[in-house]
């Protein structure tokens, strides 16, 4: 099921992994919450990597991650920090680095769109739809900021004395990736 979602996202048939998947043609499909939640904590590294690719990578770098994607990452990150496989850990850091870049690019794009919309509204009057879209985008930005604050705090708490070396190393790698972006 995760492979199908990943292909659909790659083909731009869905934009986000939410409970309700909205397709470009206007159709809606309901996604069972259990599928991505169980895939993200699967015992198979390949399933977890595919799910992380689905959540972190996006063809549209200017689209912010949705609440569903952020919630799944909140569930996944504490579990993934205990993984012992070196290959999985390096792939995990790479995917989350792409995710951080996606948030940065989407934030910059949203700010430039916001400035352009403000200028357009100043010249042509206020549009109700544009204002609602700007408020929705602002709420998505806040969700991403809250997620990054949570992640920074969680990774910092993983650095306690006596913590497993793999957990500390992965937490440090992710903090460095956050700092680079």
Coordinates of N, CA, C and O in Angstrom, one line a residue:
X1 N 0.8 -1.2 0.0 CA 0.0 0.0 0.0 C 0.9 1.3 0.0 O 0.5 2.2 -0.6
X2 N 2.0 1.2 0.7 CA 2.9 2.4 0.7 C 3.5 2.6 -0.6 O 3.6 3.8 -1.0
X3 N 3.8 1.6 -1.3 CA 4.4 1.7 -2.7 C 3.4 2.4 -3.6 O 3.8 3.2 -4.5
X4 N 2.1 2.0 -3.5 CA 1.1 2.7 -4.3 C 0.9 4.1 -4.0 O 0.9 5.0 -4.9
X5 N 0.9 4.5 -2.7 CA 0.9 5.9 -2.3 C 2.1 6.7 -2.8 O 2.0 7.8 -3.3
X6 N 3.2 6.0 -2.7 CA 4.5 6.7 -3.2 C 4.4 7.0 -4.7 O 4.8 8.0 -5.1
X7 N 4.0 6.0 -5.5 CA 3.8 6.2 -6.9 C 2.8 7.3 -7.2 O 3.0 8.1 -8.1
X8 N 1.7 7.3 -6.5 CA 0.6 8.3 -6.7 C 1.2 9.7 -6.4 O 0.9 10.6 -7.1
X9 N 2.0 9.8 -5.4 CA 2.6 11.1 -5.0 C 3.6 11.5 -6.1 O 3.7 12.7 -6.5
X10 N 4.4 10.5 -6.5 CA 5.4 10.8 -7.6 C 4.7 11.3 -8.9 O 5.3 12.1 -9.6
X11 N 3.5 10.7 -9.2 CA 2.8 11.1 -10.4 C 1.9 12.3 -10.2 O 1.2 12.7 -11.1
X12 N 2.0 13.0 -9.0 CA 1.2 14.1 -8.7 C -0.3 13.9 -8.7 O -1.1 14.7 -9.0
X13 N -0.6 12.6 -8.3 CA -2.1 12.3 -8.2 C -2.6 12.7 -6.8 O -3.7 13.0 -6.6
X14 N -1.7 12.7 -5.9 CA -2.0 13.2 -4.5 C -0.9 14.1 -4.1 O 0.3 14.0 -4.6
X15 N -1.2 15.1 -3.3 CA -0.2 16.1 -2.9 C 0.4 15.8 -1.5 O 1.5 16.0 -1.2
X16 N -0.5 15.3 -0.6 CA -0.1 15.0 0.8 C -0.7 13.7 1.2 O -1.6 13.2 0.7
X17 N -0.1 13.2 2.3 CA -0.6 12.0 2.9 C -1.4 12.4 4.1 O -1.0 12.7 5.2
X18 N -2.7 12.4 3.8 CA -3.7 12.8 4.8 C -4.7 11.7 4.9 O -4.7 10.8 4.2
X19 N -5.7 11.9 5.8 CA -6.8 10.9 5.9 C -7.6 11.0 4.6 O -8.1 9.9 4.1
X20 N -7.8 12.2 4.1 CA -8.6 12.3 2.9 C -7.6 12.7 1.8 O -7.0 13.8 1.8
X21 N -7.4 11.9 0.8 CA -6.5 12.2 -0.3 C -7.3 12.9 -1.4 O -8.2 12.3 -1.9
X22 N -6.8 14.1 -1.7 CA -7.5 14.8 -2.8 C -6.7 14.7 -4.1 O -5.5 15.1 -4.1
X23 N -7.4 14.3 -5.1 CA -6.8 14.1 -6.4 C -7.0 15.4 -7.2 O -7.9 16.1 -7.0
X24 N -6.1 15.6 -8.2 CA -6.3 16.8 -9.1 C -7.6 16.9 -9.8 O -8.1 18.0 -10.0
X25 N -8.2 15.8 -10.1 CA -9.5 15.8 -10.8 C -10.7 16.1 -9.9 O -11.8 16.2 -10.3
X26 N -10.4 16.3 -8.6 CA -11.4 16.6 -7.7 C -12.0 15.4 -6.9 O -12.8 15.6 -6.0
X27 N -11.5 14.2 -7.2 CA -12.0 13.0 -6.5 C -11.3 12.9 -5.2 O -10.2 13.4 -5.0
X28 N -12.0 12.3 -4.2 CA -11.4 12.2 -2.9 C -11.4 10.7 -2.5 O -12.4 10.0 -2.8
X29 N -10.3 10.2 -1.9 CA -10.2 8.9 -1.5 C -9.8 8.9 0.0 O -9.0 9.7 0.4
X30 N -10.5 8.1 0.8 CA -10.2 8.0 2.2 C -9.1 7.0 2.5 O -9.2 5.8 2.0
X31 N -8.1 7.3 3.2 CA -7.0 6.5 3.6 C -7.2 6.0 5.0 O -7.4 6.8 5.9
X32 N -7.1 4.7 5.2 CA -7.1 4.1 6.5 C -5.9 4.5 7.3 O -4.8 4.4 6.8
X33 N -6.0 5.1 8.5 CA -4.9 5.6 9.3 C -3.9 4.5 9.7 O -2.8 4.7 9.9
X34 N -4.4 3.3 9.7 CA -3.6 2.2 10.2 C -2.5 1.8 9.2 O -1.4 1.4 9.6
X35 N -2.7 2.0 7.9 CA -1.8 1.6 6.9 C -0.4 2.4 7.1 O 0.6 1.8 7.3
X36 N -0.4 3.7 7.0 CA 0.9 4.4 7.2 C 1.4 4.3 8.6 O 2.7 4.2 8.8
X37 N 0.6 4.2 9.6 CA 1.1 4.1 11.0 C 1.8 2.8 11.2 O 2.8 2.7 11.9
X38 N 1.2 1.7 10.7 CA 1.9 0.4 10.9 C 3.1 0.3 10.0 O 4.1 -0.4 10.4
X39 N 3.1 0.9 8.8 CA 4.2 0.9 7.9 C 5.4 1.6 8.5 O 6.6 1.2 8.3
X40 N 5.2 2.7 9.2 CA 6.3 3.5 9.7 C 7.0 2.9 10.9 O 8.2 3.2 11.1
X41 N 6.4 1.9 11.5 CA 7.0 1.2 12.6 C 7.2 -0.3 12.3 O 7.3 -1.1 13.2
X42 N 7.2 -0.6 11.0 CA 7.3 -2.0 10.6 C 8.7 -2.5 11.0 O 9.7 -1.8 11.2
X43 N 8.8 -3.9 11.1 CA 10.0 -4.5 11.5 C 11.0 -4.6 10.2 O 12.2 -4.8 10.4
X44 N 10.4 -4.4 9.0 CA 11.2 -4.4 7.8 C 11.8 -3.0 7.5 O 11.0 -2.0 7.4
X45 N 13.1 -2.9 7.4 CA 13.8 -1.6 7.1 C 13.2 -1.1 5.8 O 13.0 0.1 5.6
X46 N 13.0 -1.9 4.8 CA 12.6 -1.5 3.4 C 11.2 -0.8 3.5 O 11.0 0.2 2.8
X47 N 10.3 -1.3 4.3 CA 9.0 -0.7 4.4 C 9.1 0.6 5.1 O 8.5 1.6 4.7
X48 N 9.9 0.7 6.2 CA 10.1 2.0 6.9 C 10.7 3.0 6.0 O 10.4 4.2 6.0
X49 N 11.7 2.6 5.2 CA 12.4 3.6 4.2 C 11.4 4.1 3.2 O 11.3 5.3 2.9
X50 N 10.6 3.2 2.6 CA 9.6 3.6 1.7 C 8.6 4.6 2.3 O 8.2 5.6 1.6
X51 N 8.2 4.3 3.5 CA 7.2 5.2 4.2 C 7.9 6.6 4.4 O 7.2 7.6 4.2
X52 N 9.1 6.6 4.9 CA 9.8 7.8 5.1 C 10.0 8.6 3.8 O 9.9 9.8 3.7
X53 N 10.3 7.9 2.7 CA 10.4 8.5 1.4 C 9.1 9.2 1.0 O 9.0 10.3 0.4
X54 N 8.0 8.5 1.3 CA 6.7 9.0 1.0 C 6.4 10.3 1.8 O 5.9 11.3 1.3
X55 N 6.8 10.3 3.0 CA 6.6 11.5 3.9 C 7.6 12.6 3.7 O 7.2 13.8 3.7
X56 N 8.8 12.3 3.4 CA 9.9 13.4 3.4 C 10.1 13.9 2.0 O 10.4 15.1 1.8
X57 N 10.1 13.1 1.0 CA 10.4 13.6 -0.4 C 9.1 14.0 -1.1 O 8.1 13.4 -0.9
X58 N 9.3 15.0 -1.9 CA 8.1 15.5 -2.7 C 8.7 16.1 -4.0 O 9.7 16.8 -4.0
X59 N 7.9 15.9 -5.0 CA 8.3 16.4 -6.3 C 8.1 17.9 -6.3 O 8.8 18.7 -7.0
X60 N 7.1 18.4 -5.6 CA 6.8 19.8 -5.4 C 7.5 20.3 -4.2 O 7.0 20.1 -3.1
X61 N 8.6 20.9 -4.4 CA 9.4 21.4 -3.2 C 8.7 22.6 -2.6 O 9.1 23.0 -1.5
X62 N 7.8 23.3 -3.3 CA 7.2 24.5 -2.8 C 5.9 24.2 -1.9 O 5.2 25.1 -1.5
X63 N 5.6 22.9 -1.8 CA 4.4 22.5 -1.0 C 4.8 22.1 0.4 O 5.7 21.3 0.6
X64 N 4.2 22.7 1.4 CA 4.5 22.4 2.8 C 3.9 21.0 3.1 O 2.9 20.6 2.6
X65 N 4.5 20.3 4.0 CA 3.9 19.0 4.5 C 2.7 19.3 5.2 O 2.5 20.3 5.9
X66 N 1.7 18.3 5.1 CA 0.5 18.5 5.8 C 0.5 18.0 7.3 O 1.5 17.4 7.7
X67 N -0.5 18.2 7.9 CA -0.6 17.7 9.4 C -0.5 16.2 9.5 O 0.2 15.7 10.4
X68 N -1.1 15.5 8.6 CA -0.9 14.0 8.6 C 0.5 13.6 8.5 O 0.9 12.6 9.2
X69 N 1.2 14.2 7.6 CA 2.6 13.8 7.4 C 3.5 14.2 8.6 O 4.3 13.4 9.1
X70 N 3.2 15.3 9.2 CA 3.9 15.7 10.4 C 3.6 14.8 11.6 O 4.5 14.4 12.4
X71 N 2.3 14.4 11.7 CA 2.0 13.5 12.8 C 2.6 12.1 12.6 O 3.1 11.5 13.6
X72 N 2.7 11.6 11.4 CA 3.4 10.3 11.1 C 4.9 10.4 11.5 O 5.5 9.5 12.0
X73 N 5.5 11.6 11.1 CA 6.9 11.7 11.4 C 7.1 11.8 12.9 O 8.1 11.4 13.5
X74 N 6.2 12.4 13.7 CA 6.3 12.5 15.1 C 6.2 11.1 15.7 O 6.8 10.9 16.8
X75 N 5.5 10.2 15.1 CA 5.4 8.8 15.6 C 6.7 8.1 15.2 O 7.1 7.2 15.9
X76 N 7.2 8.4 14.0 CA 8.3 7.6 13.5 C 9.7 7.9 14.1 O 10.5 7.0 14.3
X77 N 10.0 9.2 14.3 CA 11.3 9.6 14.7 C 11.7 9.0 16.0 O 12.9 8.4 16.1
X78 N 10.9 8.9 17.1 CA 11.4 8.3 18.3 C 11.7 6.8 18.1 O 12.7 6.3 18.7
X79 N 11.0 6.1 17.2 CA 11.2 4.7 17.0 C 12.5 4.5 16.2 O 13.3 3.6 16.4
X80 N 12.7 5.4 15.1 CA 13.8 5.2 14.2 C 15.1 5.5 14.9 O 16.2 5.1 14.4
X81 N 15.1 6.3 16.0 CA 16.4 6.7 16.6 C 17.0 5.5 17.3 O 18.2 5.5 17.6
X82 N 16.3 4.4 17.5 CA 16.8 3.2 18.1 C 17.3 2.2 17.1 O 17.8 1.1 17.5
X83 N 17.2 2.4 15.8 CA 17.6 1.4 14.8 C 19.1 1.2 14.8 O 19.9 2.2 14.9
X84 N 19.5 0.0 14.7 CA 20.9 -0.4 14.8 C 21.5 -0.5 13.4 O 22.8 -0.5 13.3
X85 N 20.8 -0.5 12.3 CA 21.3 -0.7 11.0 C 21.9 0.6 10.5 O 21.3 1.6 10.4
X86 N 23.2 0.5 10.1 CA 24.0 1.7 9.7 C 23.4 2.2 8.4 O 23.3 3.4 8.2
X87 N 23.0 1.3 7.4 CA 22.5 1.7 6.2 C 21.2 2.5 6.3 O 20.9 3.5 5.7
X88 N 20.3 2.0 7.2 CA 19.1 2.6 7.5 C 19.3 4.0 8.1 O 18.6 5.0 7.7
X89 N 20.2 4.1 9.1 CA 20.4 5.4 9.7 C 20.9 6.4 8.7 O 20.5 7.6 8.8
X90 N 21.8 6.1 7.8 CA 22.3 7.1 6.9 C 21.2 7.5 5.9 O 21.0 8.6 5.5
X91 N 20.3 6.5 5.5 CA 19.2 6.8 4.6 C 18.2 7.7 5.4 O 17.6 8.7 4.8
X92 N 18.0 7.5 6.7 CA 17.1 8.3 7.5 C 17.6 9.7 7.6 O 16.8 10.6 7.4
X93 N 18.9 9.9 7.8 CA 19.4 11.3 7.9 C 19.3 12.0 6.5 O 18.9 13.2 6.5
X94 N 19.5 11.3 5.4 CA 19.4 11.9 4.1 C 17.9 12.3 3.8 O 17.7 13.4 3.3
X95 N 17.0 11.4 4.2 CA 15.6 11.7 3.9 C 15.1 12.9 4.8 O 14.4 13.8 4.3
X96 N 15.5 12.9 6.0 CA 15.1 14.1 6.9 C 15.8 15.4 6.4 O 15.2 16.4 6.6
X97 N 17.0 15.3 5.9 CA 17.7 16.5 5.3 C 16.9 17.0 4.2 O 16.7 18.2 4.0
X98 N 16.4 16.1 3.3 CA 15.5 16.5 2.2 C 14.2 17.2 2.7 O 13.7 18.1 2.1
X99 N 13.7 16.6 3.8 CA 12.5 17.1 4.4 C 12.7 18.6 4.9 O 11.9 19.5 4.7
X100 N 13.9 18.8 5.6 CA 14.2 20.1 6.1 C 14.3 21.1 4.9 O 13.9 22.2 5.0
X101 N 15.0 20.7 3.9 CA 15.1 21.5 2.7 C 13.8 21.9 2.1 O 13.5 23.0 1.6
X102 N 12.9 20.9 2.0 CA 11.5 21.1 1.5 C 10.8 22.1 2.3 O 10.2 23.0 1.8
X103 N 10.9 22.1 3.6 CA 10.3 23.1 4.5 C 10.9 24.4 4.2 O 10.1 25.4 4.1
X104 N 12.2 24.5 4.1 CA 12.8 25.8 3.9 C 12.4 26.4 2.5 O 12.0 27.6 2.5
X105 N 12.4 25.6 1.5 CA 12.0 26.1 0.1 C 10.6 26.5 0.1 O 10.2 27.6 -0.4
X106 N 9.7 25.7 0.7 CA 8.3 26.0 0.8 C 8.0 27.2 1.6 O 7.1 28.1 1.2
X107 N 8.7 27.5 2.6 CA 8.5 28.7 3.5 C 8.9 29.9 2.7 O 8.2 30.9 2.7
X108 N 10.1 29.8 2.0 CA 10.5 31.0 1.2 C 9.5 31.3 0.1 O 9.2 32.4 -0.2
X109 N 9.0 30.2 -0.6 CA 8.0 30.4 -1.6 C 6.7 31.0 -1.1 O 6.1 31.9 -1.7
X110 N 6.3 30.5 0.1 CA 5.1 31.1 0.7 C 5.2 32.6 1.0 O 4.3 33.3 0.8
X111 N 6.4 32.9 1.5 CA 6.6 34.3 1.9 C 6.6 35.2 0.6 O 6.0 36.3 0.7
X112 N 7.2 34.8 -0.5 CA 7.2 35.6 -1.7 C 5.9 35.7 -2.3 O 5.4 36.7 -2.8
X113 N 5.1 34.5 -2.2 CA 3.7 34.6 -2.7 C 2.9 35.5 -1.9 O 2.0 36.3 -2.4
X114 N 3.1 35.5 -0.6 CA 2.4 36.4 0.4 C 2.6 37.8 0.1 O 1.7 38.6 0.0
X115 N 3.9 38.2 -0.2 CA 4.2 39.6 -0.5 C 3.6 40.0 -1.8 O 3.0 41.1 -1.9
X116 N 3.6 39.1 -2.8 CA 3.0 39.4 -4.1 C 1.5 39.6 -4.0 O 0.9 40.5 -4.5
X117 N 0.8 38.7 -3.2 CA -0.6 38.8 -2.9 C -1.0 40.1 -2.2 O -2.0 40.7 -2.5
X118 N -0.1 40.5 -1.2 CA -0.4 41.7 -0.5 C -0.3 42.9 -1.4 O -1.2 43.8 -1.3
X119 N 0.7 42.9 -2.3 CA 0.8 44.0 -3.3 C -0.4 44.0 -4.2 O -1.0 45.1 -4.5
X120 N -0.9 42.8 -4.7 CA -2.0 42.7 -5.6 C -3.3 43.2 -4.9 O -4.1 43.9 -5.5
X121 N -3.5 42.8 -3.7 CA -4.7 43.2 -2.9 C -4.7 44.7 -2.7 O -5.7 45.3 -2.7
X122 N -3.5 45.3 -2.5 CA -3.4 46.7 -2.2 C -3.8 47.5 -3.5 O -4.4 48.6 -3.4
X123 N -3.5 46.9 -4.7 CA -3.8 47.6 -5.9 C -5.3 47.4 -6.4 O -5.9 48.3 -6.9
X124 N -5.8 46.2 -6.1 CA -7.1 45.8 -6.7 C -8.2 45.6 -5.7 O -9.3 45.2 -6.0
X125 N -7.9 45.8 -4.4 CA -8.9 45.6 -3.4 C -8.7 44.2 -2.7 O -7.9 43.4 -3.2
X126 N -9.4 44.0 -1.7 CA -9.3 42.8 -0.9 C -10.1 41.7 -1.4 O -11.3 41.9 -1.6
X127 N -9.6 40.5 -1.6 CA -10.3 39.3 -2.0 C -10.4 38.4 -0.9 O -9.5 38.1 -0.2
X128 N -11.7 37.9 -0.7 CA -11.9 37.0 0.5 C -11.3 35.7 0.3 O -10.7 35.1 1.3
X129 N -11.3 35.1 -0.9 CA -10.7 33.8 -1.1 C -9.2 33.9 -0.9 O -8.6 33.0 -0.4
X130 N -8.5 34.9 -1.4 CA -7.1 35.1 -1.2 C -6.7 35.2 0.3 O -5.7 34.6 0.7
X131 N -7.6 35.9 1.0 CA -7.3 36.0 2.4 C -7.4 34.7 3.2 O -6.6 34.4 4.0
X132 N -8.4 33.9 2.8 CA -8.6 32.6 3.4 C -7.4 31.7 3.0 O -7.0 30.9 3.9
X133 N -7.0 31.7 1.8 CA -5.9 30.9 1.4 C -4.6 31.3 2.1 O -3.8 30.4 2.5
X134 N -4.4 32.6 2.3 CA -3.2 33.0 3.1 C -3.3 32.6 4.5 O -2.3 32.2 5.1
X135 N -4.5 32.6 5.1 CA -4.6 32.1 6.5 C -4.4 30.6 6.6 O -3.7 30.2 7.6
X136 N -4.8 29.8 5.6 CA -4.6 28.4 5.6 C -3.1 28.1 5.5 O -2.5 27.3 6.2
X137 N -2.4 28.9 4.6 CA -1.0 28.7 4.4 C -0.2 29.1 5.7 O 0.8 28.5 6.1
X138 N -0.7 30.2 6.4 CA -0.1 30.6 7.6 C -0.2 29.5 8.7 O 0.7 29.2 9.5
X139 N -1.4 28.8 8.7 CA -1.6 27.7 9.7 C -0.6 26.6 9.4 O -0.1 26.0 10.3
X140 N -0.4 26.3 8.1 CA 0.5 25.2 7.7 C 1.9 25.6 8.1 O 2.7 24.7 8.6
X141 N 2.3 26.8 8.0 CA 3.6 27.3 8.4 C 3.8 27.1 9.9 O 4.9 26.7 10.4
X142 N 2.8 27.5 10.7 CA 2.9 27.3 12.1 C 3.0 25.9 12.5 O 3.8 25.5 13.4
X143 N 2.3 25.0 11.8 CA 2.4 23.5 12.1 C 3.8 23.1 11.9 O 4.4 22.3 12.7
X144 N 4.4 23.5 10.8 CA 5.8 23.1 10.5 C 6.8 23.7 11.5 O 7.7 23.0 11.9
X145 N 6.6 24.9 11.9 CA 7.4 25.5 13.0 C 7.3 24.7 14.3 O 8.3 24.4 14.9
X146 N 6.1 24.4 14.7 CA 5.9 23.6 15.9 C 6.5 22.2 15.8 O 7.1 21.7 16.8
X147 N 6.4 21.6 14.6 CA 7.1 20.3 14.4 C 8.6 20.4 14.6 O 9.2 19.6 15.2
X148 N 9.2 21.5 14.0 CA 10.7 21.6 14.1 C 11.1 21.9 15.5 O 12.1 21.4 15.9
X149 N 10.3 22.7 16.2 CA 10.6 23.0 17.6 C 10.5 21.7 18.4 O 11.4 21.4 19.3
X150 N 9.5 20.9 18.2 CA 9.4 19.6 18.9 C 10.5 18.7 18.5 O 11.1 18.1 19.4
X151 N 10.9 18.6 17.3 CA 12.0 17.8 16.9 C 13.3 18.2 17.5 O 14.1 17.3 18.0
X152 N 13.6 19.5 17.5 CA 14.8 20.0 18.2 C 14.9 19.6 19.6 O 15.9 19.1 20.1
X153 N 13.8 19.7 20.3 CA 13.7 19.4 21.7 C 13.8 17.9 21.9 O 14.6 17.4 22.8
X154 N 13.2 17.1 21.1 CA 13.3 15.6 21.2 C 14.7 15.1 21.0 O 15.2 14.3 21.7
X155 N 15.3 15.7 19.9 CA 16.7 15.3 19.6 C 17.7 15.7 20.7 O 18.6 15.0 21.1
X156 N 17.4 16.9 21.3 CA 18.3 17.3 22.4 C 18.1 16.4 23.6 O 19.1 16.1 24.3
X157 N 16.9 16.0 23.9 CA 16.7 15.1 25.0 C 17.3 13.7 24.8 O 17.5 13.0 25.8
X158 N 17.6 13.3 23.6 CA 18.3 12.0 23.3 C 19.7 12.0 23.6 O 20.4 11.0 23.5
X159 N 20.3 13.2 24.0 CA 21.7 13.3 24.2 C 22.1 13.2 25.7 O 23.1 13.6 26.1
X160 N 21.3 12.6 26.5 CA 21.5 12.4 27.9 C 22.7 11.5 28.2 O 23.0 10.6 27.4
X161 N 23.4 11.7 29.3 CA 24.6 10.8 29.6 C 24.1 9.3 29.8 O 23.1 9.1 30.4
X162 N 24.7 8.4 29.1 CA 24.3 7.0 29.2 C 23.4 6.6 28.1 O 23.0 5.4 28.1
X163 N 23.0 7.5 27.3 CA 22.1 7.1 26.1 C 22.9 6.2 25.2 O 24.1 6.3 25.1
X164 N 22.2 5.3 24.5 CA 22.9 4.4 23.5 C 23.6 5.3 22.5 O 23.2 6.3 22.1
X165 N 24.8 4.8 22.1 CA 25.7 5.5 21.2 C 25.0 5.8 19.9 O 25.1 6.8 19.3
X166 N 24.3 4.7 19.4 CA 23.6 4.9 18.1 C 22.6 6.0 18.1 O 22.4 6.8 17.2
X167 N 21.8 6.0 19.2 CA 20.8 7.1 19.4 C 21.4 8.5 19.4 O 21.0 9.4 18.8
X168 N 22.5 8.6 20.2 CA 23.2 9.9 20.3 C 23.7 10.3 19.0 O 23.6 11.5 18.6
X169 N 24.4 9.4 18.3 CA 25.0 9.7 17.0 C 23.9 10.2 16.0 O 24.1 11.1 15.3
X170 N 22.8 9.4 15.9 CA 21.7 9.8 15.0 C 21.1 11.1 15.4 O 20.8 11.9 14.5
X171 N 20.9 11.3 16.7 CA 20.3 12.6 17.1 C 21.3 13.8 16.7 O 20.8 14.8 16.3
X172 N 22.6 13.6 16.9 CA 23.5 14.6 16.5 C 23.5 14.9 15.0 O 23.6 16.0 14.6
X173 N 23.5 13.8 14.3 CA 23.4 13.9 12.8 C 22.2 14.7 12.4 O 22.3 15.6 11.5
X174 N 21.1 14.4 13.0 CA 19.9 15.2 12.6 C 19.9 16.6 13.0 O 19.4 17.5 12.3
X175 N 20.5 16.9 14.2 CA 20.6 18.3 14.7 C 21.6 19.0 13.7 O 21.3 20.2 13.4
X176 N 22.6 18.4 13.2 CA 23.5 19.0 12.3 C 22.8 19.3 11.0 O 22.9 20.4 10.4
X177 N 22.0 18.3 10.5 CA 21.2 18.5 9.3 C 20.2 19.7 9.4 O 20.1 20.5 8.5
X178 N 19.6 19.8 10.6 CA 18.7 21.0 10.8 C 19.5 22.3 10.8 O 19.0 23.3 10.3
X179 N 20.6 22.3 11.4 CA 21.4 23.5 11.5 C 21.9 23.9 10.1 O 22.0 25.1 9.8
X180 N 22.2 23.0 9.3 CA 22.7 23.3 7.9 C 21.6 24.0 7.1 O 21.9 24.8 6.2
X181 N 20.4 23.6 7.3 CA 19.3 24.1 6.5 C 18.9 25.4 7.1 O 18.7 26.4 6.6

